[in-house]
Tab-separated table of C-alpha atoms in Angstrom:
chain	number	residue	atom	x	y	z
A	271	MET	CA	-51.304	9.419	-26.088
A	272	THR	CA	-47.744	8.437	-25.070
A	273	THR	CA	-44.431	9.824	-26.277
A	274	ARG	CA	-41.648	7.470	-27.324
A	275	THR	CA	-38.531	8.270	-25.287
A	276	ASP	CA	-36.236	6.927	-27.985
A	277	SER	CA	-37.593	9.115	-30.760
A	278	PRO	CA	-35.371	11.911	-32.133
A	279	LEU	CA	-35.687	15.282	-30.456
A	280	ALA	CA	-34.703	18.687	-31.776
A	281	ASP	CA	-32.283	20.806	-29.773
A	282	ALA	CA	-32.930	24.525	-29.424
A	283	ASP	CA	-30.713	25.231	-32.426
A	284	GLY	CA	-32.467	22.648	-34.599
A	285	ALA	CA	-29.971	19.813	-34.195
A	286	VAL	CA	-31.565	16.367	-34.021
A	287	VAL	CA	-30.728	14.392	-30.892
A	288	GLU	CA	-31.631	10.751	-30.183
A	289	PRO	CA	-32.186	10.361	-26.401
A	290	GLU	CA	-31.494	6.616	-26.327
A	291	GLN	CA	-28.259	7.012	-28.269
A	292	LEU	CA	-27.223	9.894	-26.014
A	293	ARG	CA	-27.877	7.807	-22.887
A	294	ARG	CA	-25.945	4.818	-24.208
A	295	ALA	CA	-23.056	6.963	-25.379
A	296	THR	CA	-22.850	8.677	-21.992
A	297	LEU	CA	-22.937	5.376	-20.120
A	298	ALA	CA	-20.443	3.675	-22.447
A	299	SER	CA	-18.015	6.584	-22.202
A	300	SER	CA	-18.407	6.842	-18.434
A	301	VAL	CA	-17.677	3.168	-17.790
A	302	GLY	CA	-14.601	3.353	-20.035
A	303	SER	CA	-13.369	6.454	-18.221
A	304	ALA	CA	-13.939	4.693	-14.905
A	305	LEU	CA	-11.831	1.718	-15.969
A	306	GLU	CA	-9.042	3.893	-17.376
A	307	TYR	CA	-8.778	5.999	-14.238
A	308	TYR	CA	-9.242	3.045	-11.938
A	309	ASP	CA	-6.175	1.601	-13.695
A	310	PHE	CA	-4.476	5.011	-13.625
A	311	TYR	CA	-4.932	5.475	-9.892
A	312	ILE	CA	-4.196	1.955	-8.729
A	313	TYR	CA	-1.024	1.942	-10.838
A	314	GLY	CA	-0.057	5.453	-9.715
A	315	LEU	CA	-0.664	4.641	-6.058
A	316	ALA	CA	1.070	1.289	-6.362
A	317	SER	CA	4.055	3.063	-7.958
A	318	ALA	CA	4.146	5.568	-5.113
A	319	LEU	CA	3.632	3.102	-2.288
A	320	ILE	CA	4.529	-0.549	-3.012
A	321	PHE	CA	5.953	-1.301	-6.480
A	322	GLY	CA	9.426	-0.127	-5.394
A	323	PRO	CA	10.042	-2.809	-2.748
A	324	LEU	CA	8.101	-5.427	-4.741
A	325	PHE	CA	9.937	-5.164	-8.075
A	326	PHE	CA	13.035	-2.953	-7.554
A	327	LYS	CA	14.198	-3.817	-4.038
A	328	PRO	CA	17.996	-3.919	-4.791
A	329	LEU	CA	17.934	-0.209	-5.785
A	330	GLY	CA	17.245	1.050	-2.262
A	331	ASP	CA	14.328	3.230	-1.160
A	332	GLU	CA	14.906	6.290	-3.360
A	333	GLY	CA	16.192	4.320	-6.363
A	334	ALA	CA	13.259	1.922	-6.176
A	335	LEU	CA	10.782	4.820	-6.080
A	336	ILE	CA	12.363	6.464	-9.126
A	337	ALA	CA	12.413	3.131	-11.014
A	338	SER	CA	8.809	2.530	-10.048
A	339	PHE	CA	7.766	5.924	-11.380
A	340	ALA	CA	9.801	5.229	-14.521
A	341	THR	CA	7.495	2.285	-15.305
A	342	TYR	CA	4.580	4.632	-14.656
A	343	GLY	CA	6.052	7.034	-17.226
A	344	VAL	CA	6.621	4.251	-19.783
A	345	GLY	CA	2.867	3.800	-20.049
A	346	PHE	CA	2.492	7.472	-20.933
A	347	ALA	CA	5.281	7.199	-23.503
A	348	ALA	CA	3.288	4.458	-25.254
A	349	ARG	CA	0.083	6.472	-25.360
A	350	PRO	CA	0.858	8.610	-28.454
A	351	PHE	CA	1.503	5.429	-30.438
A	352	GLY	CA	-1.846	4.081	-29.299
A	353	GLY	CA	-3.370	7.435	-30.213
A	354	ILE	CA	-1.966	7.255	-33.748
A	355	VAL	CA	-3.018	3.636	-34.355
A	356	PHE	CA	-6.472	3.801	-32.828
A	357	GLY	CA	-7.050	7.384	-33.958
A	358	TYR	CA	-6.486	6.165	-37.511
A	359	ILE	CA	-8.978	3.333	-36.982
A	360	GLY	CA	-11.520	5.687	-35.396
A	361	ASP	CA	-11.377	8.200	-38.260
A	362	ARG	CA	-11.163	5.523	-40.962
A	363	TYR	CA	-13.610	2.865	-39.739
A	364	GLY	CA	-15.695	4.460	-36.999
A	365	ARG	CA	-15.676	5.473	-33.345
A	366	LYS	CA	-17.478	2.424	-31.927
A	367	MET	CA	-14.897	-0.177	-33.004
A	368	VAL	CA	-12.076	1.676	-31.265
A	369	LEU	CA	-13.934	1.952	-27.988
A	370	ILE	CA	-14.360	-1.832	-27.851
A	371	LEU	CA	-10.718	-2.537	-28.746
A	372	THR	CA	-9.189	-0.069	-26.287
A	373	ILE	CA	-11.232	-1.149	-23.286
A	374	GLY	CA	-10.264	-4.786	-23.858
A	375	LEU	CA	-6.580	-3.956	-24.229
A	376	MET	CA	-6.392	-1.816	-21.095
A	377	GLY	CA	-8.396	-4.203	-18.960
A	378	ALA	CA	-6.476	-7.320	-19.987
A	379	ALA	CA	-3.141	-5.634	-19.170
A	380	SER	CA	-4.363	-4.512	-15.741
A	381	PHE	CA	-5.614	-7.990	-14.913
A	382	ALA	CA	-2.273	-9.502	-15.960
A	383	ILE	CA	-0.333	-7.112	-13.682
A	384	GLY	CA	-2.132	-8.735	-10.764
A	385	LEU	CA	-0.569	-12.083	-11.746
A	386	LEU	CA	3.058	-10.907	-12.001
A	387	PRO	CA	5.885	-12.488	-9.978
A	388	THR	CA	7.744	-10.077	-7.664
A	389	PHE	CA	11.542	-9.648	-7.330
A	390	GLU	CA	11.595	-12.136	-4.462
A	391	GLN	CA	9.861	-14.720	-6.666
A	392	ALA	CA	11.545	-14.255	-10.050
A	393	GLY	CA	14.211	-11.559	-9.831
A	394	MET	CA	14.036	-8.858	-12.504
A	395	LEU	CA	11.646	-10.890	-14.699
A	396	GLY	CA	8.718	-9.382	-12.812
A	397	ALA	CA	10.006	-5.845	-13.463
A	398	VAL	CA	10.477	-6.570	-17.176
A	399	LEU	CA	6.952	-7.982	-17.494
A	400	LEU	CA	5.612	-5.012	-15.547
A	401	VAL	CA	7.126	-2.641	-18.122
A	402	VAL	CA	5.690	-4.683	-21.013
A	403	LEU	CA	2.186	-4.691	-19.548
A	404	ARG	CA	2.441	-1.001	-18.743
A	405	ILE	CA	3.205	-0.366	-22.432
A	406	VAL	CA	0.130	-2.409	-23.426
A	407	GLN	CA	-1.944	-0.369	-20.965
A	408	GLY	CA	-0.589	2.816	-22.500
A	409	LEU	CA	-1.442	1.736	-26.050
A	410	GLY	CA	-5.067	1.150	-25.077
A	411	ALA	CA	-5.348	4.263	-22.952
A	412	GLY	CA	-3.898	6.312	-25.815
A	413	ALA	CA	-7.253	6.366	-27.550
A	414	GLU	CA	-9.731	5.608	-24.769
A	415	GLN	CA	-10.340	9.145	-23.557
A	416	ALA	CA	-10.070	10.560	-27.072
A	417	GLY	CA	-12.725	8.079	-28.166
A	418	ALA	CA	-15.008	8.849	-25.256
A	419	THR	CA	-14.679	12.609	-25.787
A	420	THR	CA	-15.229	12.379	-29.539
A	421	LEU	CA	-18.163	9.991	-29.202
A	422	ILE	CA	-20.167	11.996	-26.695
A	423	SER	CA	-19.402	15.344	-28.347
A	424	GLU	CA	-20.671	14.078	-31.710
A	425	VAL	CA	-23.868	12.761	-30.141
A	426	ALA	CA	-24.688	15.583	-27.686
A	427	PRO	CA	-26.903	18.600	-28.496
A	428	PRO	CA	-24.651	21.559	-29.459
A	429	ARG	CA	-26.105	24.037	-26.964
A	430	ARG	CA	-25.437	21.659	-24.051
A	431	ARG	CA	-22.345	19.923	-25.389
A	432	GLY	CA	-20.175	21.108	-22.490
A	433	PHE	CA	-22.539	19.551	-19.966
A	434	PHE	CA	-22.957	16.238	-21.790
A	435	ALA	CA	-19.316	15.962	-22.874
A	436	SER	CA	-18.201	16.336	-19.257
A	437	LEU	CA	-20.655	13.716	-17.930
A	438	PRO	CA	-18.513	10.741	-19.018
A	439	PHE	CA	-15.658	12.277	-17.072
A	440	VAL	CA	-17.636	11.647	-13.915
A	441	GLY	CA	-16.409	8.157	-14.730
A	442	ILE	CA	-12.892	9.445	-14.071
A	443	GLN	CA	-13.945	10.324	-10.547
A	444	LEU	CA	-15.722	6.974	-10.162
A	445	GLY	CA	-12.507	5.257	-11.221
A	446	THR	CA	-10.586	7.442	-8.781
A	447	LEU	CA	-13.021	6.599	-5.988
A	448	LEU	CA	-12.706	2.886	-6.730
A	449	GLY	CA	-8.920	2.975	-7.083
A	450	ALA	CA	-8.115	5.279	-4.184
A	451	GLY	CA	-10.795	3.670	-2.015
A	452	THR	CA	-9.398	0.210	-2.648
A	453	PHE	CA	-5.878	1.325	-1.756
A	454	ALA	CA	-7.085	3.213	1.305
A	455	LEU	CA	-8.606	-0.035	2.539
A	456	ILE	CA	-5.737	-2.378	1.748
A	457	ALA	CA	-3.179	0.113	3.101
A	458	THR	CA	-4.536	-0.609	6.584
A	459	ALA	CA	-3.469	-4.234	6.277
A	460	ASP	CA	-0.286	-5.706	7.718
A	461	LYS	CA	2.754	-4.870	5.560
A	462	ASP	CA	3.604	-8.525	4.951
A	463	VAL	CA	0.048	-9.267	3.820
A	464	LEU	CA	-0.074	-6.148	1.616
A	465	GLU	CA	3.208	-6.899	-0.121
A	466	GLY	CA	2.563	-10.649	-0.108
A	467	TRP	CA	-0.737	-10.947	-2.013
A	468	LEU	CA	-3.219	-8.192	-1.153
A	469	TRP	CA	-1.704	-5.679	-3.630
A	470	ARG	CA	-2.852	-7.973	-6.461
A	471	VAL	CA	-6.557	-7.681	-5.647
A	472	PRO	CA	-7.169	-4.181	-7.145
A	473	PHE	CA	-5.607	-5.249	-10.455
A	474	LEU	CA	-7.455	-8.558	-10.667
A	475	ALA	CA	-10.747	-6.836	-9.825
A	476	SER	CA	-10.540	-4.741	-13.007
A	477	VAL	CA	-12.009	-7.705	-14.908
A	478	ILE	CA	-15.432	-6.732	-13.547
A	479	LEU	CA	-15.287	-3.283	-15.137
A	480	ILE	CA	-14.017	-4.778	-18.401
A	481	ALA	CA	-17.016	-7.090	-18.717
A	482	ILE	CA	-19.501	-4.288	-18.005
A	483	ALA	CA	-17.836	-1.862	-20.416
A	484	VAL	CA	-17.614	-4.329	-23.322
A	485	PHE	CA	-21.270	-5.337	-22.889
A	486	ILE	CA	-22.437	-1.713	-22.979
A	487	ARG	CA	-20.230	-0.707	-25.901
A	488	LEU	CA	-21.366	-3.587	-28.073
A	489	ARG	CA	-24.851	-2.039	-27.985
A	490	LEU	CA	-23.708	1.389	-29.219
A	491	LYS	CA	-24.555	2.849	-32.611
A	492	GLU	CA	-22.064	4.786	-34.716
A	493	THR	CA	-22.118	8.577	-34.225
A	494	PRO	CA	-24.241	10.748	-36.578
A	495	VAL	CA	-21.118	12.682	-37.598
A	496	PHE	CA	-19.281	9.580	-38.835
A	497	GLN	CA	-22.454	8.366	-40.540
A	498	GLU	CA	-22.550	11.667	-42.432
A	499	LEU	CA	-18.920	11.261	-43.457
A	500	GLU	CA	-19.668	7.790	-44.833
A	501	LYS	CA	-22.870	8.925	-46.517
A	502	HIS	CA	-21.103	11.700	-48.443
A	503	LYS	CA	-17.927	9.637	-48.987
A	504	ASN	CA	-15.835	12.126	-46.993
A	505	VAL	CA	-13.945	9.523	-44.937
A	506	VAL	CA	-10.224	10.102	-45.598
A	507	LYS	CA	-7.777	7.238	-46.134
A	508	ASN	CA	-4.948	8.885	-44.203
A	509	PRO	CA	-6.343	10.906	-41.273
A	510	VAL	CA	-2.904	11.165	-39.636
A	511	GLY	CA	-1.411	12.775	-42.745
A	512	GLN	CA	-4.377	15.113	-43.114
A	513	LEU	CA	-4.075	16.141	-39.481
A	514	TRP	CA	-0.407	17.125	-39.768
A	515	LYS	CA	-1.044	18.853	-43.070
A	516	HIS	CA	-3.957	21.019	-41.927
A	517	SER	CA	-4.041	21.117	-38.138
A	518	LYS	CA	-0.569	21.313	-36.561
A	519	LYS	CA	-1.463	24.574	-34.813
A	520	ASN	CA	-4.541	23.142	-33.135
A	521	VAL	CA	-2.603	20.066	-32.002
A	522	LEU	CA	-0.036	22.354	-30.354
A	523	VAL	CA	-2.844	24.383	-28.761
A	524	GLY	CA	-4.389	21.185	-27.416
A	525	ILE	CA	-1.061	20.057	-25.973
A	526	GLY	CA	-0.548	23.425	-24.246
A	527	LEU	CA	-4.050	23.390	-22.788
A	528	ARG	CA	-3.525	19.922	-21.358
A	529	MET	CA	-0.253	20.652	-19.572
A	530	GLY	CA	-1.818	22.374	-16.572
A	531	GLU	CA	-4.731	19.934	-16.266
A	532	ASN	CA	-2.980	16.611	-16.850
A	533	GLY	CA	0.277	17.628	-15.194
A	534	ASN	CA	-1.373	18.851	-12.010
A	535	SER	CA	-3.559	15.759	-11.919
A	536	SER	CA	-0.378	13.665	-11.752
A	537	ILE	CA	1.219	15.994	-9.194
A	538	TYR	CA	-1.704	15.746	-6.789
A	539	SER	CA	-2.552	12.084	-7.382
A	540	ALA	CA	0.893	10.457	-7.570
A	541	LEU	CA	3.774	12.790	-6.710
A	542	LEU	CA	2.119	14.362	-3.671
A	543	VAL	CA	1.157	10.909	-2.362
A	544	ALA	CA	4.796	9.816	-2.655
A	545	PHE	CA	5.956	13.080	-1.031
A	546	LEU	CA	3.697	12.443	1.957
A	547	ALA	CA	4.644	8.798	2.541
A	548	ALA	CA	8.381	8.804	1.705
A	549	PRO	CA	10.940	8.188	4.502
A	550	ALA	CA	11.880	11.889	4.300
A	551	GLY	CA	8.287	12.973	3.702
A	552	VAL	CA	5.639	14.630	5.860
A	553	PHE	CA	4.140	11.353	7.142
A	554	PRO	CA	6.962	8.782	6.705
A	555	GLY	CA	5.699	5.318	5.832
A	556	ASP	CA	2.017	6.279	5.961
A	557	LYS	CA	0.128	4.618	3.100
A	558	PHE	CA	-3.326	5.778	4.211
A	559	ILE	CA	-3.454	9.594	4.220
A	560	GLY	CA	-2.747	10.118	0.504
A	561	PRO	CA	-5.308	7.620	-0.845
A	562	VAL	CA	-7.988	8.898	1.545
A	563	GLY	CA	-7.314	12.468	0.390
A	564	LEU	CA	-7.756	11.347	-3.229
A	565	LEU	CA	-10.963	9.578	-2.258
A	566	ILE	CA	-12.428	12.750	-0.752
A	567	ALA	CA	-11.231	14.924	-3.644
A	568	ALA	CA	-12.748	12.565	-6.219
A	569	GLY	CA	-16.178	12.903	-4.619
A	570	PHE	CA	-16.089	16.681	-5.033
A	571	ALA	CA	-14.491	16.450	-8.474
A	572	ALA	CA	-17.335	14.303	-9.808
A	573	VAL	CA	-19.680	17.246	-9.261
A	574	MET	CA	-17.274	19.989	-10.294
A	575	VAL	CA	-16.230	18.581	-13.684
A	576	VAL	CA	-19.863	18.681	-14.846
A	577	THR	CA	-20.345	22.104	-13.263
A	578	PHE	CA	-17.405	23.576	-15.172
A	579	GLY	CA	-18.501	21.819	-18.364
A	580	ALA	CA	-21.939	23.402	-18.035
A	581	LEU	CA	-20.390	26.802	-17.273
A	582	SER	CA	-18.487	26.567	-20.556
A	583	ASP	CA	-21.856	26.236	-22.349
A	584	ARG	CA	-22.875	29.552	-20.863
A	585	PHE	CA	-19.675	31.616	-20.777
A	586	GLY	CA	-17.559	29.907	-23.451
A	587	ARG	CA	-14.813	27.281	-23.357
A	588	VAL	CA	-11.864	29.670	-23.350
A	589	PRO	CA	-12.832	31.994	-20.439
A	590	VAL	CA	-13.624	29.099	-18.084
A	591	TYR	CA	-10.398	27.330	-19.024
A	592	ARG	CA	-8.291	30.486	-18.672
A	593	TYR	CA	-9.501	31.342	-15.185
A	594	GLY	CA	-9.173	27.700	-14.127
A	595	ALA	CA	-5.514	27.625	-15.176
A	596	LEU	CA	-4.894	30.955	-13.439
A	597	PHE	CA	-6.490	29.642	-10.246
A	598	GLN	CA	-4.259	26.555	-10.319
A	599	ALA	CA	-1.198	28.766	-10.713
A	600	VAL	CA	-2.198	31.133	-7.880
A	601	ILE	CA	-2.722	28.345	-5.317
A	602	ALA	CA	0.513	26.463	-6.117
A	603	PHE	CA	2.799	27.910	-3.411
A	604	PRO	CA	0.296	28.312	-0.564
A	605	ALA	CA	-1.197	24.866	-1.200
A	606	PHE	CA	2.025	22.877	-1.004
A	607	TYR	CA	3.366	24.946	1.872
A	608	LEU	CA	0.252	24.044	3.876
A	609	VAL	CA	0.934	20.360	3.214
A	610	THR	CA	4.283	20.624	5.017
A	611	LEU	CA	2.614	21.706	8.276
A	612	GLY	CA	1.776	18.069	8.982
A	613	ASN	CA	-1.934	18.597	9.574
A	614	VAL	CA	-3.929	15.766	7.988
A	615	THR	CA	-7.068	17.859	7.541
A	616	LEU	CA	-5.095	20.594	5.765
A	617	VAL	CA	-3.553	17.991	3.449
A	618	TRP	CA	-7.007	16.747	2.485
A	619	VAL	CA	-8.293	20.299	1.957
A	620	VAL	CA	-5.343	21.011	-0.357
A	621	MET	CA	-6.059	17.860	-2.360
A	622	VAL	CA	-9.741	18.760	-2.675
A	623	VAL	CA	-9.008	22.323	-3.797
A	624	GLY	CA	-6.234	21.297	-6.195
A	625	ILE	CA	-8.123	18.419	-7.813
A	626	ALA	CA	-11.800	19.370	-7.539
A	627	LEU	CA	-11.383	23.071	-8.344
A	628	GLY	CA	-8.000	23.491	-10.041
A	629	VAL	CA	-7.879	20.430	-12.292
A	630	GLN	CA	-11.627	20.172	-12.984
A	631	SER	CA	-11.955	23.849	-13.927
A	632	MET	CA	-9.732	22.989	-16.891
A	633	LEU	CA	-11.012	19.471	-17.574
A	634	GLY	CA	-14.693	20.547	-17.669
A	635	PRO	CA	-14.380	22.917	-20.652
A	636	GLN	CA	-11.664	20.728	-22.206
A	637	CYS	CA	-14.119	17.851	-22.720
A	638	PRO	CA	-16.034	19.630	-25.535
A	639	LEU	CA	-13.207	21.979	-26.556
A	640	LEU	CA	-10.743	19.415	-27.914
A	641	PRO	CA	-13.249	17.714	-30.273
A	642	GLU	CA	-14.513	21.136	-31.373
A	643	LEU	CA	-11.001	22.207	-32.399
A	644	PHE	CA	-10.769	19.645	-35.213
A	645	GLY	CA	-12.610	18.909	-38.444
A	646	SER	CA	-14.706	15.740	-38.617
A	647	GLN	CA	-12.391	13.841	-41.002
A	648	TYR	CA	-9.514	13.579	-38.524
A	649	ARG	CA	-11.154	14.604	-35.242
A	650	PHE	CA	-10.441	11.340	-33.424
A	651	THR	CA	-6.756	11.467	-34.403
A	652	GLY	CA	-6.494	15.168	-33.507
A	653	VAL	CA	-7.987	14.698	-30.054
A	654	ALA	CA	-5.864	11.597	-29.429
A	655	MET	CA	-2.612	13.285	-30.437
A	656	SER	CA	-3.351	16.441	-28.423
A	657	ARG	CA	-4.206	14.394	-25.351
A	658	GLU	CA	-1.457	11.821	-25.554
A	659	LEU	CA	1.535	13.917	-26.565
A	660	SER	CA	0.696	16.162	-23.623
A	661	ALA	CA	0.206	13.070	-21.441
A	662	VAL	CA	3.850	12.118	-22.049
A	663	LEU	CA	5.150	15.617	-21.351
A	664	ALA	CA	2.932	16.303	-18.358
A	665	GLY	CA	1.338	13.202	-16.843
A	666	GLY	CA	4.099	10.710	-17.572
A	667	LEU	CA	7.204	12.760	-16.822
A	668	VAL	CA	5.851	14.583	-13.764
A	669	PRO	CA	6.170	11.692	-11.258
A	670	LEU	CA	9.525	10.544	-12.666
A	671	VAL	CA	11.168	13.970	-12.867
A	672	GLY	CA	9.444	15.093	-9.687
A	673	ALA	CA	10.669	12.067	-7.730
A	674	ALA	CA	14.231	12.702	-8.911
A	675	LEU	CA	14.024	16.395	-7.970
A	676	LEU	CA	12.543	15.578	-4.562
A	677	ALA	CA	15.403	13.156	-3.871
A	678	ALA	CA	17.966	15.742	-5.013
A	679	THR	CA	16.510	18.514	-2.826
A	680	GLY	CA	15.901	16.510	0.320
A	681	TYR	CA	12.153	16.407	-0.369
A	682	SER	CA	11.612	20.144	-0.581
A	683	TRP	CA	7.975	21.188	-1.059
A	684	LEU	CA	9.183	23.890	-3.464
A	685	VAL	CA	9.610	21.187	-6.141
A	686	LEU	CA	5.866	20.487	-6.060
A	687	ALA	CA	4.917	24.160	-5.985
A	688	LEU	CA	7.182	25.232	-8.866
A	689	TYR	CA	6.185	22.269	-11.006
A	690	SER	CA	2.485	22.979	-10.462
A	691	LEU	CA	2.916	26.697	-11.180
A	692	VAL	CA	4.866	26.237	-14.428
A	693	LEU	CA	2.415	23.698	-15.864
A	694	ALA	CA	-0.597	25.839	-14.980
A	695	LEU	CA	0.992	28.911	-16.582
A	696	ILE	CA	1.623	26.980	-19.813
A	697	SER	CA	-2.107	26.270	-20.050
A	698	PHE	CA	-2.995	29.836	-19.102
A	699	VAL	CA	-0.839	31.231	-21.929
A	700	SER	CA	-2.212	28.617	-24.360
A	701	THR	CA	-5.761	29.915	-23.896
A	702	PHE	CA	-4.759	33.147	-25.657
A	703	PHE	CA	-4.036	31.113	-28.806
A	704	THR	CA	-7.240	29.073	-28.552
A	705	PRO	CA	-10.288	29.889	-30.718
A	706	GLU	CA	-13.678	29.966	-29.025
A	707	THR	CA	-15.534	26.831	-30.147
A	708	LYS	CA	-18.780	26.853	-28.150
A	709	GLY	CA	-21.723	25.496	-30.181
A	710	ARG	CA	-19.631	24.613	-33.246
A	711	ASP	CA	-21.114	22.313	-35.932
A	712	LEU	CA	-19.125	19.084	-35.601
A	713	VAL	CA	-20.229	17.793	-39.010
A	714	SER	CA	-17.943	20.411	-40.570
A	715	ILE	CA	-14.719	19.065	-42.051
A	716	GLU	CA	-12.961	22.367	-41.326
A	717	ASP	CA	-10.954	23.106	-38.178
A	718	ALA	CA	-11.985	25.785	-35.698
A	719	SER	CA	-10.093	29.008	-36.308
């Protein structure tokens, strides 16, 4: 007698889990995360390394870098608006629809960036169009990760939710590997070739990921939690209003938790890369060392994000998160001091430790924690707002403010260290206001408290 692999299974706590739905949800979320972070890294690296001379050449080296990072920050500024719009759709009409819309929006914008005219070809028109497309990217990204996190958390078995909810975030590392790997390769090319046409290739190549992601997501089913809401007529007409009425505290908690994780991710992946390659940096003009370091770190991070997610199933979300934030704070000064010694191996070790251990020790438990904080009626909106408001404050402003501070201080490493420390401490303190949510019933319309 054979056993059907797509038949419902009961988790240890009695929750019914459909293996086929769980597999599809994991794959769909992972591919979306890969595309988002592929876009994130190729745009971040391009901002750090080549967008300045391509689109903002008249501003000089430092001015062009700051302007380039400003366009990077504009995308983050757009994300809360995308979170509100698509969070509303996700809580009102279902999770699946949003995941198809956001992936198409992000991918189309990335592809179009690869077609833009540079300053030499069209003056400031290219810069204006770059800002517009970055805003479109931000609108789509504003709900992509929230959708992936909500989807997989509502499908996964409660006792192993940390493990399964962190699996799609391996896609983040895949996107990082693809993005950083692509830039590490093209950075070896002749400068004229790189700035002439080769920089376009990573953006145009995103169309491949778009096609795969849309195909997979079209085959998804709606989550059991949203089906229950529809069945009992508990879908609310105004999830945004309900969120602000009942859950302001948990949104603030989510924002605080994200500061150390998202902010340090931007510090290590964008600001540190710029610090290394700048004319006054550790390796002036080198466009290879930073991307290779990210490539190595992403390989370790792919394993560690799932490890920390699984640890949160055993020890709880809050303890794992708290010690992760504390670790990130403790290593801030020694890590960035070591970078200044000019040893390439030490630079790569710092990037691995900061990203694979520091950032992932917070991201792993965060994957299930944010969805568990909110009631089912406005969960998508709650996760999106927590993620994206913090993304503006941490991820978006870090490269822009950091680049300005580096220029003002003659590229002092203390800027990186202090920034990293402060953001990590904000998350550390936030854990003391965070309820433990491990194993929570996500069908509940009540918030965690």
